Amino acid sequence: MSELQVKTMAELAQEGKIPEYLYWVGCMGSYDDRAKKITKAFVKLLQKAGVDFAVLGPEESCSGDPAKRAGNEFLFQMQAMSNIEVMNAYGVKKVITTCPHCFNTFKNEYPGLGGKYEVYHHSEILKKLVEEGKLQPADNPFENQTVTFHDPCYLGRGNGMYDEPRNVLKGARIQIKEMPNHKENAVCCGAGGAQMFKEAENQREEIFVFRTREALELNPDIIATACAFCNTMITDGVKHYNKEKEVQVLDIAEILLRSIEK
Amino acid sequence: MIHLLDNIIFTLLLGTGVGYFTWQVKKTIRNVKLGKPYDRTDRKNERWKNVLLVAFGQKKMFKRPIPALLHLAVYLGFIIINIEVIEIIIDGVFGTHRVLKFAGPFYDFLIASFEVLAFLVIVAVTLFWIRRNIIKLRRFNMPEMEGWPKKDANYILYFEFVLMTAFLTMNAADKKLQLLNHPHYDQAGSFPVSSFLLNILPEDPSSLVMIERSMWWIHIIGILIFLNYLYFSKHYHILLAFPNVFYAKLPPLAKLDNLESVKKEVELMLDPNADPYASPPDENEEPGRFGAKDIFDLKWINLLNAYTCTECGRCTSVCPANQTGKLLSPRKIMMSVRDRTEEVSKIIDKKGKFEDDGKSLLDYITPEEIWACTTCNACVEECPVMIDPLDIIIQIRQYMVMEESAAPAELNLMFTNIENNGAPWQYSQADRLNWVNE
Ligand code: SF4
Ligand code: SF4
């Protein structure tokens, strides 16, 4: 039982405060059992570093990304506009997300609908906190462990952020062993474009199996990602190959937290 | 007199070739404009930089160095040997012979480099042919390549082979005539490659002149035919790659447009004070459709993309859906858009305007393809000429969802969940903060 204390925007507003950041948790981070652990790891890091933030809690809603990618522009814009209304009402200026899909939508698609914020993916924030010395990883927490990194499409190719998550791992003194297809050549985990919510079409194999195989060929101890959707898919892939005892699938936030708590 | 006849025939051929080609270009522009207006003139500096690096410099090709080098040889061959065409045209119209020879040593250098390039083109084209037909590289032998696309690819290779062989044979015959001091064939040019052919050519001057002249005609007629073949071929990219790259999607790739038509309606719905009768629908505005059912609903850039596609299949070879055996192939999406546009174009040619033929783009592209896409942008990133198949996929999804309510059942469920409880699953919004205490 962890004793997390997280304030909501509403609570702070009652105290007459506006935090520096809104941490947008996202649907995965709020409801998915695995992703909730990532959410908590990230919150612990923010608190350790003394970052001034709050969440929306029950006032948060879906960013609309899966609706938009599935072609339901109506639903997307309805979601976007009501989210923007909530955020603007609280005077939000800076938003952090742990989800590259929320990140992309806020950063690139909300401005045209009236939602103009400084948007950060947690990889950017963590990188900054390590650089500023606010988070200090232990000397060599992952010695002798092979770690590879899977680029989330919406962070990497989609937004050109290949180095930010890698720098977080470097901050944790990790030398990444790259898969043959990485950065702009990275293969999708199979979840994007609302695929997460439906069965695949006729196929030879699942995309997550295909991608995980490439990672497993490196015999890694840890497959790192920076997206809860990727995490789920790669975890399924690891299970498919019965490797869940040997291989951990972790978010960069979890890795950094471990390196600090060591 | 004979010469004058030659010049007239040549000029007529040239006029017809160039004239017909101009007509084809106009038709292409007309067809691309069947798509909807869409502004792609922002960020000009980045666009010109892409033209320089990606179109001229072929930057994206070099992700795969071997084909890139071979392609570079053919590409340089194409551009540089075209300087030779200038001379051919002047000679053809005015009955001169090697009119540029006054340039002396520089002329020698030019001809020598044309020869080397021509040789490299022959080597590259041969290797390309082997890759397609003997090694049978997977990306050139997928279902969408059956029939015309496969033939088209080979025709282009044969064409280039014949053109280059004609060019070298012509030079060899010329050189031999120069050595024989044949009148009209003054010493000019340097022939590092075709000199090897001297021995296999006949000795008597009249046959040599015959060979030299017929190769000259084959070369130039071949080029004119080739020029007019482009419209029907994936080879159109040698011209269209430039505008296409200029108008290409710029990063961030994951950004999708917000549909303006939807925005208006959503604003009305969300604004309690909005007077639904305040802005009567604009009389001149066409009753727009959400998303794309046919090429008319797509943006013009989508159609330019389709005409530019080289059918190289790089997009498909990195598509995770295709790599795992699904029907979706981003190359096929582009080919389908072009095929449908051509079908529409033929109707317009025949009837003067488009008349409903009871068909649409959806007769070419199936839901199974459209719903398999993960929107990963691998195809967009990979395309050497910066084509965006994903934008077309999304627009067709928009049509299927917003006009036809034809999404897969699980996605409809996801939509309902987002509508009712603000998450793609059936969880209560009130539980969003439960993770804190778990
Ligand atoms: S965006 Fe869609 S079509 Fe393009 S590579 Fe990814 S899955 Fe394939
Ligand atoms: S879309 Fe681009 S990558 Fe795909 S086949 Fe056409 S030219 Fe090649």
PDB file of C-alpha atoms and ligand atoms in Angstrom, chain B residues 139 144-145 234 237 244 305-306 308-318 329-335 378-389, ligand 2:
ATOM      1  CA  ARG B 139       8.162  -6.041 -52.854  1.00  0.00           C
ATOM      2  CA  GLU B 144      -1.054  -5.364 -56.642  1.00  0.00           C
ATOM      3  CA  MET B 145       1.892  -5.648 -59.049  1.00  0.00           C
ATOM      4  CA  LYS B 234       4.911   4.813 -62.642  1.00  0.00           C
ATOM      5  CA  HIS B 237       7.664  10.306 -60.930  1.00  0.00           C
ATOM      6  CA  ASN B 244       5.068  16.341 -55.003  1.00  0.00           C
ATOM      7  CA  ASN B 305       0.616  11.694 -54.616  1.00  0.00           C
ATOM      8  CA  ALA B 306      -1.137   8.966 -56.588  1.00  0.00           C
ATOM      9  CA  THR B 308       3.725  10.450 -58.419  1.00  0.00           C
ATOM     10  CA  CYS B 309       3.862   7.010 -56.816  1.00  0.00           C
ATOM     11  CA  THR B 310       6.722   4.962 -58.273  1.00  0.00           C
ATOM     12  CA  GLU B 311       5.156   1.716 -57.079  1.00  0.00           C
ATOM     13  CA  CYS B 312       8.467   0.887 -55.433  1.00  0.00           C
ATOM     14  CA  GLY B 313       6.699  -0.744 -52.488  1.00  0.00           C
ATOM     15  CA  ARG B 314       9.032   0.611 -49.838  1.00  0.00           C
ATOM     16  CA  CYS B 315       6.000   1.792 -47.896  1.00  0.00           C
ATOM     17  CA  THR B 316       4.421  -1.638 -48.024  1.00  0.00           C
ATOM     18  CA  SER B 317       7.644  -3.387 -47.081  1.00  0.00           C
ATOM     19  CA  VAL B 318       7.728  -1.477 -43.771  1.00  0.00           C
ATOM     20  CA  SER B 329      -0.691  -2.358 -48.605  1.00  0.00           C
ATOM     21  CA  PRO B 330      -0.112   1.402 -48.633  1.00  0.00           C
ATOM     22  CA  ARG B 331       1.291   1.136 -52.161  1.00  0.00           C
ATOM     23  CA  LYS B 332      -1.944  -0.455 -53.299  1.00  0.00           C
ATOM     24  CA  ILE B 333      -3.888   2.397 -51.705  1.00  0.00           C
ATOM     25  CA  MET B 334      -1.935   4.827 -53.889  1.00  0.00           C
ATOM     26  CA  MET B 335      -2.374   2.680 -57.002  1.00  0.00           C
ATOM     27  CA  ALA B 378       6.046   4.050 -41.267  1.00  0.00           C
ATOM     28  CA  CYS B 379       4.853   4.282 -44.874  1.00  0.00           C
ATOM     29  CA  VAL B 380       4.981   8.075 -44.855  1.00  0.00           C
ATOM     30  CA  GLU B 381       8.454   8.110 -43.333  1.00  0.00           C
ATOM     31  CA  GLU B 382       9.743   5.557 -45.826  1.00  0.00           C
ATOM     32  CA  CYS B 383       8.460   6.936 -49.101  1.00  0.00           C
ATOM     33  CA  PRO B 384      11.336   8.299 -51.198  1.00  0.00           C
ATOM     34  CA  VAL B 385       9.065  10.937 -52.738  1.00  0.00           C
ATOM     35  CA  MET B 386       7.202  11.854 -49.540  1.00  0.00           C
ATOM     36  CA  ILE B 387       3.814  10.389 -50.340  1.00  0.00           C
ATOM     37  CA  ASP B 388       1.240  10.151 -47.550  1.00  0.00           C
ATOM     38  CA  PRO B 389      -0.973   7.054 -47.906  1.00  0.00           C
TER      39      PRO B 389
HETATM   40  S1  SF4 C   2       3.886   5.466 -51.913  1.00  0.00           S
HETATM   41 FE1  SF4 C   2       6.064   5.966 -51.995  1.00  0.00          FE
HETATM   42  S2  SF4 C   2       7.054   4.212 -51.029  1.00  0.00           S
HETATM   43 FE2  SF4 C   2       4.995   3.567 -51.528  1.00  0.00          FE
HETATM   44  S3  SF4 C   2       5.185   2.612 -53.532  1.00  0.00           S
HETATM   45 FE3  SF4 C   2       4.618   4.753 -53.900  1.00  0.00          FE
HETATM   46  S4  SF4 C   2       6.578   5.780 -54.159  1.00  0.00           S
HETATM   47 FE4  SF4 C   2       7.045   3.808 -53.223  1.00  0.00          FE
END
